[in-house]
Short mmCIF file of C-alpha atoms in Angstrom, two decimals:
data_model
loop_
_atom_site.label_atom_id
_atom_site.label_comp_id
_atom_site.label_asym_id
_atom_site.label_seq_id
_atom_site.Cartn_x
_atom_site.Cartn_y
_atom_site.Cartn_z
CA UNK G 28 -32.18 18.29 21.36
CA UNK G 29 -30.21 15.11 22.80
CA UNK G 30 -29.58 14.41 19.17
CA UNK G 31 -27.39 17.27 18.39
CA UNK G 32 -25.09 17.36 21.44
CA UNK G 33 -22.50 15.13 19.44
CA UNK G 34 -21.06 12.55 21.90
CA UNK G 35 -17.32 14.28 22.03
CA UNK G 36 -18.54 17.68 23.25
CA UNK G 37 -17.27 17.04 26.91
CA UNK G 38 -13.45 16.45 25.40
CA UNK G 39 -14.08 19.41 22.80
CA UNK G 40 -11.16 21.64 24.56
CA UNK G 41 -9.05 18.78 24.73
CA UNK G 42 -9.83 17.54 21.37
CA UNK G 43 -9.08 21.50 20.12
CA UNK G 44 -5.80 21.57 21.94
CA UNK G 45 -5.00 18.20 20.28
CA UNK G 46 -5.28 19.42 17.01
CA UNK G 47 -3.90 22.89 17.83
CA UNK G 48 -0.57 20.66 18.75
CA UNK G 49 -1.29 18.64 15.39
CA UNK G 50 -1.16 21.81 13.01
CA UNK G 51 1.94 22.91 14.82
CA UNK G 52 3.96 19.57 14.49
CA UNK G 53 3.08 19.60 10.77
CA UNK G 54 3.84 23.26 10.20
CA UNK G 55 7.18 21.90 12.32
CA UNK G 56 7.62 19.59 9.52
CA UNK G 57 7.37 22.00 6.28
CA UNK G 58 9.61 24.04 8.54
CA UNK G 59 12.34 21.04 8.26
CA UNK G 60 11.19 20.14 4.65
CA UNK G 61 12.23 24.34 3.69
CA UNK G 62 15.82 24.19 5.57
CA UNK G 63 17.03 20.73 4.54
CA UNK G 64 16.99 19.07 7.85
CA UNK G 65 18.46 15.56 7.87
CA UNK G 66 15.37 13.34 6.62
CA UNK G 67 15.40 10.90 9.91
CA UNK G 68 14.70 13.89 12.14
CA UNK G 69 11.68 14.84 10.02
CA UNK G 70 10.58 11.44 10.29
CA UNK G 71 10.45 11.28 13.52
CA UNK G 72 8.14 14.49 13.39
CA UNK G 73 5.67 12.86 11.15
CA UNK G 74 5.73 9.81 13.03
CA UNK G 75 4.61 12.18 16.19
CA UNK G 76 2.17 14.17 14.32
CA UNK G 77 0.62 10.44 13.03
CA UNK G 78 0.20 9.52 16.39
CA UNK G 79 -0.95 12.73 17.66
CA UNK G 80 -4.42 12.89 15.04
CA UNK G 81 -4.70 8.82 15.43
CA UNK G 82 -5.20 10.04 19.54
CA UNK G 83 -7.48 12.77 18.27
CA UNK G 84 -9.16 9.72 15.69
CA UNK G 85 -9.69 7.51 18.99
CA UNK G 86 -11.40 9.59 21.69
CA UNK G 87 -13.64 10.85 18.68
CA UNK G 88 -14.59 7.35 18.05
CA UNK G 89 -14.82 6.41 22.01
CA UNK G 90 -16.80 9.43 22.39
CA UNK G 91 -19.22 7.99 18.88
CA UNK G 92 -19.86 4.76 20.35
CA UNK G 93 -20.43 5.59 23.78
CA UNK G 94 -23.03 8.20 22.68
CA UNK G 95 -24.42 8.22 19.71
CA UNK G 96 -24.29 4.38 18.67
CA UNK G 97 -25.27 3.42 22.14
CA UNK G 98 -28.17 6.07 22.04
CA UNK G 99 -29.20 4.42 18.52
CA UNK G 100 -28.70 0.76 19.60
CA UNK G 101 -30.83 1.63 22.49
CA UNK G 102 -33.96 2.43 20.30
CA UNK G 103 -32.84 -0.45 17.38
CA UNK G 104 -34.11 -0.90 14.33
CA UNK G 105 -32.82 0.76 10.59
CA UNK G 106 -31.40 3.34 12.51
CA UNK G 107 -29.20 1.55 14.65
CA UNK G 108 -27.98 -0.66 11.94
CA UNK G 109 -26.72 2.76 9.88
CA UNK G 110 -25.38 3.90 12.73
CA UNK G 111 -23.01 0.55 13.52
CA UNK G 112 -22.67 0.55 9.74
CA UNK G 113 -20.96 3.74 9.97
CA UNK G 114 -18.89 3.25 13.00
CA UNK G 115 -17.70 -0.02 11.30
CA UNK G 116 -16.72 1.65 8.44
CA UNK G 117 -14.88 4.48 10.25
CA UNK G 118 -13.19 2.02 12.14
CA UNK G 119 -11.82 -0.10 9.23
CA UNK G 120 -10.88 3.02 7.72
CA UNK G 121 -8.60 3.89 11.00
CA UNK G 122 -6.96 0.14 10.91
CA UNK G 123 -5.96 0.42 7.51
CA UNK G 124 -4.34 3.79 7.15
CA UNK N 95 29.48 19.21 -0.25
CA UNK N 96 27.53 15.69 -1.33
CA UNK N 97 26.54 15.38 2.42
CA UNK N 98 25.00 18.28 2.55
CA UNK N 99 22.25 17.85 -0.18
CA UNK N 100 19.63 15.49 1.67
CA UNK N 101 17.91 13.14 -0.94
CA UNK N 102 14.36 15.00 -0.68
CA UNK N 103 16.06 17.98 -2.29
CA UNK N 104 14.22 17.26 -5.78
CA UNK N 105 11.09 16.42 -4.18
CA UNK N 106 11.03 19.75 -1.77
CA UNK N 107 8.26 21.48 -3.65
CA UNK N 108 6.02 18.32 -3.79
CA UNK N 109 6.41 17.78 -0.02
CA UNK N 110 5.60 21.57 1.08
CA UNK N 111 3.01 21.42 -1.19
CA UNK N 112 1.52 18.02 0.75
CA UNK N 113 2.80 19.40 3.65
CA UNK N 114 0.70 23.00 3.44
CA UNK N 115 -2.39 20.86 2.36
CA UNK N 116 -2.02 18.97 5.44
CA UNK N 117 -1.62 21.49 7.88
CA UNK N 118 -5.20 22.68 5.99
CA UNK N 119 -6.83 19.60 6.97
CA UNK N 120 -5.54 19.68 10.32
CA UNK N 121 -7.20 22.87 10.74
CA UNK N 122 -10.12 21.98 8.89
CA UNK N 123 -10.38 19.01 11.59
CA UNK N 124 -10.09 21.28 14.59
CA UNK N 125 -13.01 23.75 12.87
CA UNK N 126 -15.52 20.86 12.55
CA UNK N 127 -14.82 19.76 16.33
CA UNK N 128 -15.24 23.42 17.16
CA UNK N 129 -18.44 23.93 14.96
CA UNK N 130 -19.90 20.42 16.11
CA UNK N 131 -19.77 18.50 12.89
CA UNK N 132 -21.35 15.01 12.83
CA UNK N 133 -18.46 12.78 14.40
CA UNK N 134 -17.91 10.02 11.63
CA UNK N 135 -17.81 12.76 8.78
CA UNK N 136 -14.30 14.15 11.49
CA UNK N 137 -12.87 11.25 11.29
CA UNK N 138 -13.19 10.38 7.54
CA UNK N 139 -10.86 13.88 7.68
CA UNK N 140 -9.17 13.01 10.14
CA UNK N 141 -7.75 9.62 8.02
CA UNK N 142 -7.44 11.74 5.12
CA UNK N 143 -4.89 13.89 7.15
CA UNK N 144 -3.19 10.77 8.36
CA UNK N 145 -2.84 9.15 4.86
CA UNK N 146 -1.46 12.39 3.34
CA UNK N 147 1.23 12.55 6.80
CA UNK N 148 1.85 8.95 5.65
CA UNK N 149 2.20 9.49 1.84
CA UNK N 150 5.27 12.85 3.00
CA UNK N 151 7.20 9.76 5.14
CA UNK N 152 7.38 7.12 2.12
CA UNK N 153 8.64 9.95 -0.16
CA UNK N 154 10.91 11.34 2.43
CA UNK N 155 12.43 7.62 3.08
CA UNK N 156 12.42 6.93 -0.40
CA UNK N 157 14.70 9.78 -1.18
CA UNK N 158 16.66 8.87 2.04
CA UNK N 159 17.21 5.12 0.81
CA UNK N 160 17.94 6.44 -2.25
CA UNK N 161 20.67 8.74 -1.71
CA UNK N 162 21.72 9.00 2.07
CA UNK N 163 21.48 4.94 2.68
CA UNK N 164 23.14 4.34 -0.97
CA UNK N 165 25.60 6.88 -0.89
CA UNK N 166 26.80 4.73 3.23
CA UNK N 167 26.50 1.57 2.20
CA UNK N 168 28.56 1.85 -1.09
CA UNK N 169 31.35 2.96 1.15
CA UNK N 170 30.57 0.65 3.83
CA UNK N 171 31.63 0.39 7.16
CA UNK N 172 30.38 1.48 10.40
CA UNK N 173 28.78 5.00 8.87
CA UNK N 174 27.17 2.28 6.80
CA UNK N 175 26.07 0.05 9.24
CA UNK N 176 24.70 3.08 11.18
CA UNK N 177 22.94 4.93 8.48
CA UNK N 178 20.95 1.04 7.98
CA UNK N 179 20.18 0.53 11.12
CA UNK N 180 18.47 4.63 11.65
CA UNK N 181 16.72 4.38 8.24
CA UNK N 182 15.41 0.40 9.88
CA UNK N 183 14.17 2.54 13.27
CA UNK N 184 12.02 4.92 11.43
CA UNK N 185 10.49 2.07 8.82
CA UNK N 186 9.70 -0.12 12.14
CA UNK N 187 8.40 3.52 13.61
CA UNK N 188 6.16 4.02 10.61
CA UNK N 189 5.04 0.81 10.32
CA UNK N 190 3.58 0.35 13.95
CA UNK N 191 2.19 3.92 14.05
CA UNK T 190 26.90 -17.09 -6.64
CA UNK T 191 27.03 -14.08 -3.96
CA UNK T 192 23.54 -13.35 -5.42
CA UNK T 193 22.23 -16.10 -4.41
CA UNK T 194 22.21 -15.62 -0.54
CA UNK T 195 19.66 -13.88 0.65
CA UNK T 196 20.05 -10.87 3.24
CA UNK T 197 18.46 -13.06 5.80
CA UNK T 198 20.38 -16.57 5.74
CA UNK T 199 22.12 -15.22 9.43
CA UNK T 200 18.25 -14.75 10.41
CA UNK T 201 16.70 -18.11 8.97
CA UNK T 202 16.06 -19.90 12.05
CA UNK T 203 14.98 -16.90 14.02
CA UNK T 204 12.79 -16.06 10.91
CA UNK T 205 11.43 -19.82 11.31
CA UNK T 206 11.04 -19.86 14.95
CA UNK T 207 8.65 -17.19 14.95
CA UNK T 208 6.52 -18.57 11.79
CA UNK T 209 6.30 -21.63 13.62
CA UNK T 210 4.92 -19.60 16.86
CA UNK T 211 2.44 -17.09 14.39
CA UNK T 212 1.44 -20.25 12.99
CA UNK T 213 0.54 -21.92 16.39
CA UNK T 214 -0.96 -18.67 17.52
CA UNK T 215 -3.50 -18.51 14.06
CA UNK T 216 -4.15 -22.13 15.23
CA UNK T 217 -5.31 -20.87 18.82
CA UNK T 218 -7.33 -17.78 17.18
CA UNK T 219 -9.42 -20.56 15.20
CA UNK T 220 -10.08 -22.77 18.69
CA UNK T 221 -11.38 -20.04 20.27
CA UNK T 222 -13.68 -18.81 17.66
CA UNK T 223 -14.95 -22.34 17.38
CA UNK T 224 -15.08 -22.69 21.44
CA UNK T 225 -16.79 -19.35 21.61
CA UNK T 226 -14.02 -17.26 23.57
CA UNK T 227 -15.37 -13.74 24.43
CA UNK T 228 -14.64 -11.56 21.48
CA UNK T 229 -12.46 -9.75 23.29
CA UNK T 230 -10.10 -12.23 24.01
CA UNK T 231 -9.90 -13.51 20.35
CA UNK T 232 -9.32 -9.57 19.57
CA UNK T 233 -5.98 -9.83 22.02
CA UNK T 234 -4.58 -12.90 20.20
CA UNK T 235 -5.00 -11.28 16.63
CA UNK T 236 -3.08 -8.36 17.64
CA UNK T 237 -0.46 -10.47 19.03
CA UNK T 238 -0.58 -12.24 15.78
CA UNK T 239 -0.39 -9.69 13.71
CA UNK T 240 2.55 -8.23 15.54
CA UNK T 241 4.56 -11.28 15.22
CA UNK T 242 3.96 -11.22 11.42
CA UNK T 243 4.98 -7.49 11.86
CA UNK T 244 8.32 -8.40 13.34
CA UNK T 245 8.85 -11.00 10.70
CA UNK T 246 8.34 -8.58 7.84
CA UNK T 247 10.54 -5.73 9.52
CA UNK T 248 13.03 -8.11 9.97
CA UNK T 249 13.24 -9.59 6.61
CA UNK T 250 13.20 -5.50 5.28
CA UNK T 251 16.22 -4.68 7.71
CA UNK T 252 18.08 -8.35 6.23
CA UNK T 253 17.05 -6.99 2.19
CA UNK T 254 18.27 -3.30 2.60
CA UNK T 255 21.72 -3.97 4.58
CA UNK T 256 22.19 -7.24 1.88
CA UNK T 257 20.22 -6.85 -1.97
CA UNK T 258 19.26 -3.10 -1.68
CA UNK T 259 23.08 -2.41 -0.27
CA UNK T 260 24.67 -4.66 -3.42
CA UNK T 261 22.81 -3.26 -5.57
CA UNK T 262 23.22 0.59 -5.21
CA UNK T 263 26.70 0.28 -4.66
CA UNK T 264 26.50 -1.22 -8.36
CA UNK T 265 24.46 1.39 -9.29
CA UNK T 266 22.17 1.78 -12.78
CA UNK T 267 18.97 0.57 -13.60
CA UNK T 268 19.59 -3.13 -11.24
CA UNK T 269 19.83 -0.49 -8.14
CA UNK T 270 16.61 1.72 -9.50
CA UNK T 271 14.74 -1.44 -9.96
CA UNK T 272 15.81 -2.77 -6.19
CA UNK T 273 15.11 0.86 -4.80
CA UNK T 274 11.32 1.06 -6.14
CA UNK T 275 10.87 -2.90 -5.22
CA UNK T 276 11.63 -2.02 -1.56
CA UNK T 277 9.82 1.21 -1.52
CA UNK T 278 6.88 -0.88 -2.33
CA UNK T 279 7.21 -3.39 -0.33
CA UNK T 280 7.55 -0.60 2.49
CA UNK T 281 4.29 0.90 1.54
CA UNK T 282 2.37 -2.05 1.88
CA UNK T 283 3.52 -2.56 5.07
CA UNK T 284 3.17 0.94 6.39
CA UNK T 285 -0.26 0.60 4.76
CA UNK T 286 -1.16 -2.50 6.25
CA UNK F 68 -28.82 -17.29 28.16
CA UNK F 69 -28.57 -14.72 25.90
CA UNK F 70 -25.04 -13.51 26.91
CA UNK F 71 -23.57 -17.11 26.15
CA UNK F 72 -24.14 -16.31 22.37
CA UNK F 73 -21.57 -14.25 21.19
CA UNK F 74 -21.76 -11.63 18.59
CA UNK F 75 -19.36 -13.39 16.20
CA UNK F 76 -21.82 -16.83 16.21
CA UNK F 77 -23.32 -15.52 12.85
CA UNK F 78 -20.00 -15.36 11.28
CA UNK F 79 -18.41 -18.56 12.81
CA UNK F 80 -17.80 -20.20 9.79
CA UNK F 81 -16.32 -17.45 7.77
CA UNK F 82 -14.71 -16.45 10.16
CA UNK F 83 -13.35 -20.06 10.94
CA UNK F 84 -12.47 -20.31 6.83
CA UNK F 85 -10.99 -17.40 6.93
CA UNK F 86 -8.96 -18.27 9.86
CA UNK F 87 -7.68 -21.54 8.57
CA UNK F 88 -6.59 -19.33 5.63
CA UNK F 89 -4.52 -17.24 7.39
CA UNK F 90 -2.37 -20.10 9.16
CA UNK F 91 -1.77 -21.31 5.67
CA UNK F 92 -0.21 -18.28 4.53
CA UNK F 93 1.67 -18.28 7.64
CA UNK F 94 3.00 -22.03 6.98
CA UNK F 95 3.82 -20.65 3.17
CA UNK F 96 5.83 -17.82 4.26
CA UNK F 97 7.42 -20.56 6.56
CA UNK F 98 8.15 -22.61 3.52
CA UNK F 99 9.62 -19.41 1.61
CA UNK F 100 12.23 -18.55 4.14
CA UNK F 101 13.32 -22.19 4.39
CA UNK F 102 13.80 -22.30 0.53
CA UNK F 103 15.18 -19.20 0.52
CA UNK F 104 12.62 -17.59 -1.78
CA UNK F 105 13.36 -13.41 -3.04
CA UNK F 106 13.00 -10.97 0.29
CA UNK F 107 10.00 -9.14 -1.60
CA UNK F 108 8.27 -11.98 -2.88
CA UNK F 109 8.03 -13.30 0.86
CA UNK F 110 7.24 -9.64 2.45
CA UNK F 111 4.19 -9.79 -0.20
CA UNK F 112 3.28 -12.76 1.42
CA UNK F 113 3.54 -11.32 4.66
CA UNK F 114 1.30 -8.23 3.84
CA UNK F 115 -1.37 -10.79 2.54
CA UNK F 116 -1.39 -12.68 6.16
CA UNK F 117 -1.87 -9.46 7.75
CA UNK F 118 -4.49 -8.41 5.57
CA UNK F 119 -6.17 -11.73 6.28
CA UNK F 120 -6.08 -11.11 10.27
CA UNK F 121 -7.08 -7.82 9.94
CA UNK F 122 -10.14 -9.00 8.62
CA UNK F 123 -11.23 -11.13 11.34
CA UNK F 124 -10.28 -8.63 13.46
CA UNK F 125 -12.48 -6.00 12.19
CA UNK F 126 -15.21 -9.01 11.50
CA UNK F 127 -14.92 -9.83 15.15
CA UNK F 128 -15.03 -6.22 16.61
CA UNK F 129 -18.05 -5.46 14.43
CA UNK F 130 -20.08 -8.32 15.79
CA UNK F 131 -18.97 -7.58 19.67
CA UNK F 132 -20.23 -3.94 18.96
CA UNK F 133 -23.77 -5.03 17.35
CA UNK F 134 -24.26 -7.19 20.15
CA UNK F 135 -22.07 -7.56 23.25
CA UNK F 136 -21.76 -3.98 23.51
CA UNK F 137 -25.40 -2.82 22.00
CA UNK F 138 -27.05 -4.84 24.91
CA UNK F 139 -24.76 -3.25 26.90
CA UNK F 140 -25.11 0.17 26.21
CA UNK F 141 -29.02 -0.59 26.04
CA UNK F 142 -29.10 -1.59 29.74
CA UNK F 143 -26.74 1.44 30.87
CA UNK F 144 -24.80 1.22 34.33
CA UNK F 145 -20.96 0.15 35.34
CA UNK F 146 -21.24 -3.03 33.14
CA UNK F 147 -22.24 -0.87 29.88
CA UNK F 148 -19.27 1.75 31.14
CA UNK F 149 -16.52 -1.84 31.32
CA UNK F 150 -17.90 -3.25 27.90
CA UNK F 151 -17.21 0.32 25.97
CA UNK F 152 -13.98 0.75 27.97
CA UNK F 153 -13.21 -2.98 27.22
CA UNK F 154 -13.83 -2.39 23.41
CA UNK F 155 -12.33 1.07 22.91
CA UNK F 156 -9.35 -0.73 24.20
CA UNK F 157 -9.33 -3.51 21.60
CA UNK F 158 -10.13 -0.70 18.72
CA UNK F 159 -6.92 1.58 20.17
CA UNK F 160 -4.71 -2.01 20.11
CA UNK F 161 -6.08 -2.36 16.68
CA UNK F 162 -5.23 0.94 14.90
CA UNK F 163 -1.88 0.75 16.94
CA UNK F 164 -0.68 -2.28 15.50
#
């Protein structure tokens, strides 16, 4: 069953209070958006709530690679190879948005 | 009363509407951490949520260049210079998040 | 011949100066692929790069909005419209980038 | 002498092309600001030289992960522990910038 306990499962409450925050900040935001605050202010929200799921984005990753790629890359071959494919795509994906 | 009427007023539906759909994803993000989802397939939601945070700040600083920034620097002066060098904060802000 | 000058003539050789240090630092990246540096180290230089080039482009945004952009909407019609979506873009690309 | 080759030795010379790119976009942006080319025009420019870096950064990263870190992880202990710590740092420096 070492397969299906995903690598972030030891930061799942933290992860969950994370994203808890997250939802908040961007119901904060539609908040603003519905009673006309000045547009800098809500700026600065979304810049917070960015940050906030790009922190969520990074331990999910460190949590990838330090389980799940390294359990792959352990064993090598095809499976490995999907499995860096993946985490290199996730991670360009990250760096450009 | 011009002050008053932020430049995002004529795009206030589209941005709750982006806005609500966000705050779905969000939540969507923090059910898939709860219910153990695969890790990469999180964070291919998780940039989706970040790209549609991103897409609400260029339309809000669109509209704020547009009206706000225009509206200062035709009359110049230091609410001018001020207003420039707010709407140059968040830009830098967004940029490096 | 006002429009002519572009917004950042006061911030040429400041503009330069770093160019001529992003340059040098490019230069360095190369060298230590070709010396094989530990990746890790040539992964430190690129984001110190990239955050000079970052700094250039904020700072030649910040020089077009308080001097073209500012011109321009004070003028108003479709010149100011045109100058507005040209910097929104430009904006995007680098929030995107 | 297997940890004297580094991950990137595969990609050396696109990386090294790609590289010697890059600086020349830098020197042309160089050359637009001291001819005083149009704001945008250069801030295209700009976007195209970070695009370029980003590139060998993600090249670079990718290789350290599919080796560096893979042999790593594959032996296990305090070095595997520093070379995931080492390269979730680089990734978080990456997205950040």
């Amino acid at each position: 069953m070492a397969e299906m306990a995903h690598g972030y499962v030891d930061d799942k409450q933290t992860l969950l209070a994370r994203l808890r925050r997250a939802e908040g900040q961007v119901r904060g935001i539609a908040r603003m958006v519905d009673e006309d605050v000045y547009c800098i202010d809500i700026l600065t929200q979304v810049s917070a709530a960015t940050k906030a799921l790009e922190s969520v984005a990074l331990t999910l990753l460190e949590d990838h690679l330090g389980h799940c790629v390294a359990q792959a890359t352990a064993q090598g071959g095809p499976v490995a190879e999907e499995k860096l494919r993946e985490a290199n795509a996730a991670i360009a994906r990250l760096v450009r948005s």
